[in-house]
Structure formats: C-alpha cells, structure tokens
Amino acid sequence: MASNSATSLFLIFFIITQCLSVLNAAKDFDFFYFVQQWPGSYCDTKQSCCYPTTGKPAADFGIHGLWPNDNDGSYPSNCDTNNPYDQSQISDLISRMEQTWPTLACPSGSGSTFWSHEWEKHGTCAESVFTNQHAYFKKALDLKNQIDLLSILEGAGIHPDGGSYDLVDIRNAVKSAIGYTPWIQCNVDESGNSQLYQVYFCIDASGSLIECPIFPRGKCGSSIEFPTF
C-alpha cells in the first residue's frame, strides 16, 4: 500500500513538473529583437566573408534573426531539442530567404546551416507564439518587407558609399520612418574604422513594433562608415 502511495505521489509530482515546465517555456521571454545586417560591413573585416552558393547577395540589408529576449537583457536559447530544423516545412519560403536572409559565413553554403542555427537557437524559444517553423520564418520575412531599412536610410541621404555619417542622423532617420528607436551595432573594418553593421528593432509577441525595453551592450563612434557592397 505504501509503495502504491509513493508511486502515485511520484506520478503526480512528475505531471505537475511537466505542466510547470510547459508553462514556463510558454512565458520564457518578453519581446523579440528583429535584426537586420549590412553585408558590406560583415565582409569588410579581417575575417572577410564567403558568398552563398546561390551567388553574391543583393546590396541590401539582410535578416540576421528574430530573437526572443527578456526585459533584463538575458535571453532563452535552444529551448526544444525535439523540434529540429526541417526545411521541408518552409519549402515555399526558400527563394525569399535566399534573397533576404543570405548566409555570408565561410565556407560558402546554401543558407540551410544558418537558418537551422537561427531556428534551433532562437525559434524554438518562441513556440508559444509561432505554431510551427513556417510561421516563425515567414514573420521574419514579413518584418523585412515592412522595414525597408536601406530605402529609409537612402531617403535621408545616407548611402552605402563608403562615406562616414553621424550615428545620431542614422538613428533619427530610422526612428522618423518607423516611429520607434532602433539600436545600432557597429563593427570595425580592417583598418579599425567603426562601421554600420546591424540594426535592432523590438517586436512584441503580436508581431508589432515597440520601443525597446532594453538595448544590447556595445557602442559605436559618433561618426561611422557605411561601406559599399
């Protein structure tokens, strides 16, 4: 009898633990960073880059990722090892992804390794918002269409011509266009010059732009280069 009671208590405890685990996973982030990357700055570094097997990408900002984040600056990662990347689920999106979410890592690849990493590290932590992989990747693609970053900057006279621009002018141009403050990330070229690398936007669980609860760490110079590609 005691043995049966112990077994029953263990089963109850196990079920409660699993339920709490699911609930915690569902609430394990507060917002998304949607990150666009300038390929010219990725490539203009000491480590350089490799074009994807589909050829040189367009001279446009590409998607880096859509990342769940917490208001305290931390973030969840690799949340569901039972749901690995499955390219068959996004077969209708591949042509768009090759154009707007290209890989520049070496050695050259088709993009599948990059997309797999993004899904398994970040996408699996947003399963409470996106019912499947298709929904996750499509949302990122739609956000890219919504935020045409290169057009915004060029409309403000900021062009990828190798020239230097004031950081505040870049930030203000984007904020004026979308209504929310972006975060600008810089890297350095082979000569050590600060350059426009990535732009972060904050997105709530419904997919709408919001003011960022917190910005990542890092800083740029007051004047940064916008290299050609």
mmCIF file of C-alpha atoms in Angstrom:
data_model
loop_
_atom_site.group_PDB
_atom_site.id
_atom_site.type_symbol
_atom_site.label_atom_id
_atom_site.label_comp_id
_atom_site.label_asym_id
_atom_site.label_seq_id
_atom_site.Cartn_x
_atom_site.Cartn_y
_atom_site.Cartn_z
ATOM 1 C CA MET A 1 0.000 0.000 0.000
ATOM 2 C CA ALA A 2 2.810 2.390 0.967
ATOM 3 C CA SER A 3 4.582 1.517 -2.257
ATOM 4 C CA ASN A 4 1.460 2.343 -4.304
ATOM 5 C CA SER A 5 1.061 5.669 -2.485
ATOM 6 C CA ALA A 6 4.685 6.551 -3.145
ATOM 7 C CA THR A 7 4.264 5.680 -6.823
ATOM 8 C CA SER A 8 1.101 7.798 -7.049
ATOM 9 C CA LEU A 9 2.805 10.761 -5.384
ATOM 10 C CA PHE A 10 5.743 10.431 -7.759
ATOM 11 C CA LEU A 11 3.426 10.403 -10.793
ATOM 12 C CA ILE A 12 1.542 13.449 -9.527
ATOM 13 C CA PHE A 13 4.811 15.278 -8.905
ATOM 14 C CA PHE A 14 6.057 14.317 -12.366
ATOM 15 C CA ILE A 15 2.883 15.544 -14.068
ATOM 16 C CA ILE A 16 2.933 18.842 -12.164
ATOM 17 C CA THR A 17 6.598 19.345 -13.006
ATOM 18 C CA GLN A 18 5.943 18.758 -16.689
ATOM 19 C CA CYS A 19 2.995 21.146 -16.683
ATOM 20 C CA LEU A 20 5.037 23.836 -14.979
ATOM 21 C CA SER A 21 7.820 23.264 -17.457
ATOM 22 C CA VAL A 22 5.435 23.835 -20.373
ATOM 23 C CA LEU A 23 4.009 26.964 -18.740
ATOM 24 C CA ASN A 24 7.464 28.362 -18.066
ATOM 25 C CA ALA A 25 8.568 27.657 -21.617
ATOM 26 C CA ALA A 26 5.497 29.471 -22.922
ATOM 27 C CA LYS A 27 6.378 32.574 -20.915
ATOM 28 C CA ASP A 28 10.137 32.407 -21.215
ATOM 29 C CA PHE A 29 10.642 35.753 -22.991
ATOM 30 C CA ASP A 30 9.232 39.271 -23.117
ATOM 31 C CA PHE A 31 9.875 40.579 -26.637
ATOM 32 C CA PHE A 32 11.824 39.941 -29.846
ATOM 33 C CA TYR A 33 14.850 41.598 -31.347
ATOM 34 C CA PHE A 34 14.479 41.700 -35.118
ATOM 35 C CA VAL A 35 17.966 42.237 -36.515
ATOM 36 C CA GLN A 36 18.981 43.371 -39.986
ATOM 37 C CA GLN A 37 22.618 43.204 -41.089
ATOM 38 C CA TRP A 38 24.560 45.187 -43.697
ATOM 39 C CA PRO A 39 26.540 42.690 -45.821
ATOM 40 C CA GLY A 40 29.216 45.217 -46.715
ATOM 41 C CA SER A 41 30.170 45.542 -43.055
ATOM 42 C CA TYR A 42 30.095 41.791 -42.477
ATOM 43 C CA CYS A 43 32.522 41.310 -45.358
ATOM 44 C CA ASP A 44 34.724 44.361 -44.741
ATOM 45 C CA THR A 45 36.557 42.821 -41.782
ATOM 46 C CA LYS A 46 39.761 40.889 -41.252
ATOM 47 C CA GLN A 47 37.890 37.589 -41.434
ATOM 48 C CA SER A 48 36.125 38.644 -44.661
ATOM 49 C CA CYS A 49 33.173 36.560 -45.922
ATOM 50 C CA CYS A 50 32.045 33.969 -48.446
ATOM 51 C CA TYR A 51 29.124 34.491 -50.780
ATOM 52 C CA PRO A 52 26.425 31.808 -50.670
ATOM 53 C CA THR A 53 26.359 29.111 -53.307
ATOM 54 C CA THR A 54 23.467 30.964 -54.946
ATOM 55 C CA GLY A 55 25.772 33.908 -55.716
ATOM 56 C CA LYS A 56 26.503 37.363 -54.339
ATOM 57 C CA PRO A 57 23.506 38.709 -52.399
ATOM 58 C CA ALA A 58 21.861 41.973 -53.321
ATOM 59 C CA ALA A 59 23.326 45.179 -51.909
ATOM 60 C CA ASP A 60 20.635 45.385 -49.258
ATOM 61 C CA PHE A 61 20.274 44.757 -45.546
ATOM 62 C CA GLY A 62 19.703 41.068 -44.886
ATOM 63 C CA ILE A 63 17.948 39.395 -41.994
ATOM 64 C CA HIS A 64 20.163 38.126 -39.216
ATOM 65 C CA GLY A 65 17.427 36.847 -36.961
ATOM 66 C CA LEU A 66 14.273 37.147 -34.888
ATOM 67 C CA TRP A 67 15.357 36.558 -31.303
ATOM 68 C CA PRO A 68 13.259 36.141 -28.142
ATOM 69 C CA ASN A 69 14.611 38.324 -25.347
ATOM 70 C CA ASP A 70 13.888 39.217 -21.740
ATOM 71 C CA ASN A 71 13.430 42.686 -20.302
ATOM 72 C CA ASP A 72 16.518 42.227 -18.118
ATOM 73 C CA GLY A 73 18.762 41.704 -21.141
ATOM 74 C CA SER A 74 19.010 37.919 -20.874
ATOM 75 C CA TYR A 75 17.541 35.568 -23.456
ATOM 76 C CA PRO A 76 16.471 31.941 -23.765
ATOM 77 C CA SER A 77 18.188 29.654 -26.242
ATOM 78 C CA ASN A 78 17.952 26.108 -27.616
ATOM 79 C CA CYS A 79 14.583 25.538 -25.968
ATOM 80 C CA ASP A 80 13.335 22.411 -27.751
ATOM 81 C CA THR A 81 15.769 19.761 -28.924
ATOM 82 C CA ASN A 82 12.784 17.669 -30.026
ATOM 83 C CA ASN A 83 11.910 20.133 -32.764
ATOM 84 C CA PRO A 84 14.945 20.353 -35.080
ATOM 85 C CA TYR A 85 15.040 22.487 -38.207
ATOM 86 C CA ASP A 86 13.025 20.929 -41.027
ATOM 87 C CA GLN A 87 13.472 22.663 -44.358
ATOM 88 C CA SER A 88 10.525 20.798 -45.863
ATOM 89 C CA GLN A 89 8.254 22.935 -43.676
ATOM 90 C CA ILE A 90 9.445 26.135 -45.356
ATOM 91 C CA SER A 91 9.983 24.985 -48.931
ATOM 92 C CA ASP A 92 7.724 27.752 -50.263
ATOM 93 C CA LEU A 93 9.805 30.392 -48.462
ATOM 94 C CA ILE A 94 13.269 29.317 -49.594
ATOM 95 C CA SER A 95 13.525 31.633 -52.605
ATOM 96 C CA ARG A 96 12.612 34.647 -50.428
ATOM 97 C CA MET A 97 15.067 33.536 -47.762
ATOM 98 C CA GLU A 98 17.892 33.170 -50.260
ATOM 99 C CA GLN A 99 17.296 36.778 -51.302
ATOM 100 C CA THR A 100 16.671 38.444 -47.932
ATOM 101 C CA TRP A 101 18.252 36.074 -45.368
ATOM 102 C CA PRO A 102 21.508 35.041 -47.075
ATOM 103 C CA THR A 103 24.468 33.432 -45.384
ATOM 104 C CA LEU A 104 27.866 35.109 -45.644
ATOM 105 C CA ALA A 105 29.785 32.684 -43.456
ATOM 106 C CA CYS A 106 32.708 30.660 -44.768
ATOM 107 C CA PRO A 107 32.827 28.176 -46.316
ATOM 108 C CA SER A 108 30.087 29.022 -48.821
ATOM 109 C CA GLY A 109 26.742 27.394 -48.178
ATOM 110 C CA SER A 110 23.161 27.400 -49.349
ATOM 111 C CA GLY A 111 21.862 29.047 -46.197
ATOM 112 C CA SER A 112 20.382 25.954 -44.585
ATOM 113 C CA THR A 113 23.058 25.782 -41.861
ATOM 114 C CA PHE A 114 22.438 29.449 -40.969
ATOM 115 C CA TRP A 115 18.651 29.032 -40.911
ATOM 116 C CA SER A 116 18.933 25.829 -38.902
ATOM 117 C CA HIS A 117 21.011 27.664 -36.297
ATOM 118 C CA GLU A 118 18.505 30.510 -36.101
ATOM 119 C CA TRP A 119 15.563 28.158 -35.640
ATOM 120 C CA GLU A 120 17.166 25.818 -33.127
ATOM 121 C CA LYS A 121 18.797 28.539 -31.002
ATOM 122 C CA HIS A 122 16.082 31.195 -31.180
ATOM 123 C CA GLY A 123 12.962 29.949 -32.940
ATOM 124 C CA THR A 124 12.415 27.012 -30.606
ATOM 125 C CA CYS A 125 12.103 29.509 -27.747
ATOM 126 C CA ALA A 126 9.119 31.167 -29.414
ATOM 127 C CA GLU A 127 6.917 28.127 -29.918
ATOM 128 C CA SER A 128 4.275 29.740 -27.716
ATOM 129 C CA VAL A 129 3.933 32.462 -30.370
ATOM 130 C CA PHE A 130 4.622 30.584 -33.587
ATOM 131 C CA THR A 131 2.829 27.297 -34.066
ATOM 132 C CA ASN A 132 5.451 25.956 -36.456
ATOM 133 C CA GLN A 133 8.709 26.748 -38.237
ATOM 134 C CA HIS A 134 6.914 28.185 -41.250
ATOM 135 C CA ALA A 135 5.181 30.808 -39.118
ATOM 136 C CA TYR A 136 8.464 31.827 -37.488
ATOM 137 C CA PHE A 137 10.418 32.288 -40.709
ATOM 138 C CA LYS A 138 7.510 33.932 -42.537
ATOM 139 C CA LYS A 139 7.141 36.501 -39.758
ATOM 140 C CA ALA A 140 10.796 37.480 -40.081
ATOM 141 C CA LEU A 141 10.437 37.796 -43.860
ATOM 142 C CA ASP A 142 7.306 39.926 -43.460
ATOM 143 C CA LEU A 143 9.078 42.201 -40.981
ATOM 144 C CA LYS A 144 11.870 42.674 -43.504
ATOM 145 C CA ASN A 145 9.283 43.768 -46.089
ATOM 146 C CA GLN A 146 7.708 46.093 -43.532
ATOM 147 C CA ILE A 147 11.009 47.715 -42.532
ATOM 148 C CA ASP A 148 12.829 48.583 -45.761
ATOM 149 C CA LEU A 149 15.902 49.848 -43.968
ATOM 150 C CA LEU A 150 18.058 50.695 -46.977
ATOM 151 C CA SER A 151 15.287 52.771 -48.552
ATOM 152 C CA ILE A 152 14.757 54.574 -45.244
ATOM 153 C CA LEU A 153 18.421 55.496 -44.969
ATOM 154 C CA GLU A 154 18.855 56.471 -48.606
ATOM 155 C CA GLY A 155 15.735 58.609 -48.363
ATOM 156 C CA ALA A 156 17.536 60.518 -45.622
ATOM 157 C CA GLY A 157 20.666 60.978 -47.743
ATOM 158 C CA ILE A 158 22.574 58.149 -46.048
ATOM 159 C CA HIS A 159 24.070 55.888 -48.693
ATOM 160 C CA PRO A 160 26.363 52.818 -48.676
ATOM 161 C CA ASP A 161 29.101 54.698 -50.490
ATOM 162 C CA GLY A 162 31.994 54.233 -48.095
ATOM 163 C CA GLY A 163 31.398 57.629 -46.553
ATOM 164 C CA SER A 164 31.009 58.489 -42.881
ATOM 165 C CA TYR A 165 27.735 59.535 -41.301
ATOM 166 C CA ASP A 166 26.768 60.772 -37.871
ATOM 167 C CA LEU A 167 25.355 57.998 -35.728
ATOM 168 C CA VAL A 168 22.601 60.279 -34.455
ATOM 169 C CA ASP A 169 21.498 61.018 -38.038
ATOM 170 C CA ILE A 170 21.227 57.301 -38.827
ATOM 171 C CA ARG A 171 19.235 56.643 -35.668
ATOM 172 C CA ASN A 172 16.941 59.609 -36.210
ATOM 173 C CA ALA A 173 16.289 58.705 -39.850
ATOM 174 C CA VAL A 174 15.092 55.249 -38.860
ATOM 175 C CA LYS A 175 13.047 56.495 -35.911
ATOM 176 C CA SER A 176 11.397 59.138 -38.070
ATOM 177 C CA ALA A 177 10.361 56.477 -40.590
ATOM 178 C CA ILE A 178 9.077 53.747 -38.256
ATOM 179 C CA GLY A 179 8.181 55.674 -35.110
ATOM 180 C CA TYR A 180 10.448 53.697 -32.787
ATOM 181 C CA THR A 181 14.075 53.992 -31.721
ATOM 182 C CA PRO A 182 16.416 51.381 -33.232
ATOM 183 C CA TRP A 183 19.671 50.199 -31.732
ATOM 184 C CA ILE A 184 22.708 50.493 -33.982
ATOM 185 C CA GLN A 185 25.525 47.951 -33.740
ATOM 186 C CA CYS A 186 28.921 48.661 -35.223
ATOM 187 C CA ASN A 187 31.922 46.527 -36.091
ATOM 188 C CA VAL A 188 35.320 47.584 -37.387
ATOM 189 C CA ASP A 189 36.887 47.236 -40.812
ATOM 190 C CA GLU A 190 40.416 46.017 -41.496
ATOM 191 C CA SER A 191 41.759 49.470 -40.675
ATOM 192 C CA GLY A 192 39.927 49.650 -37.376
ATOM 193 C CA ASN A 193 37.266 52.125 -38.514
ATOM 194 C CA SER A 194 33.817 51.884 -36.921
ATOM 195 C CA GLN A 195 31.126 50.968 -39.440
ATOM 196 C CA LEU A 196 27.363 50.385 -39.585
ATOM 197 C CA TYR A 197 26.894 46.667 -39.059
ATOM 198 C CA GLN A 198 23.469 45.730 -37.664
ATOM 199 C CA VAL A 199 20.230 47.468 -36.729
ATOM 200 C CA TYR A 200 17.985 46.094 -33.980
ATOM 201 C CA PHE A 201 14.231 46.604 -33.796
ATOM 202 C CA CYS A 202 11.976 45.473 -30.966
ATOM 203 C CA ILE A 203 8.828 43.470 -31.639
ATOM 204 C CA ASP A 204 6.135 42.321 -29.227
ATOM 205 C CA ALA A 205 4.522 38.872 -29.180
ATOM 206 C CA SER A 206 1.788 40.030 -31.564
ATOM 207 C CA GLY A 207 4.414 40.987 -34.126
ATOM 208 C CA SER A 208 4.133 44.765 -33.719
ATOM 209 C CA LEU A 209 6.995 47.229 -33.390
ATOM 210 C CA ILE A 210 7.545 48.597 -29.883
ATOM 211 C CA GLU A 211 10.075 50.744 -28.058
ATOM 212 C CA CYS A 212 12.895 48.506 -26.877
ATOM 213 C CA PRO A 213 12.650 47.602 -23.176
ATOM 214 C CA ILE A 214 16.439 47.309 -23.150
ATOM 215 C CA PHE A 215 19.241 47.705 -25.677
ATOM 216 C CA PRO A 216 22.134 45.281 -26.131
ATOM 217 C CA ARG A 217 25.561 46.264 -24.871
ATOM 218 C CA GLY A 218 28.079 47.906 -27.141
ATOM 219 C CA LYS A 219 28.648 51.294 -28.691
ATOM 220 C CA CYS A 220 29.656 52.991 -31.909
ATOM 221 C CA GLY A 221 31.694 56.058 -32.617
ATOM 222 C CA SER A 222 29.833 59.331 -33.105
ATOM 223 C CA SER A 223 30.603 59.075 -36.827
ATOM 224 C CA ILE A 224 30.546 55.700 -38.599
ATOM 225 C CA GLU A 225 31.241 54.421 -42.087
ATOM 226 C CA PHE A 226 28.591 52.917 -44.353
ATOM 227 C CA PRO A 227 30.694 50.693 -46.643
ATOM 228 C CA THR A 228 29.840 49.634 -50.155
ATOM 229 C CA PHE A 229 28.924 46.067 -51.029
#
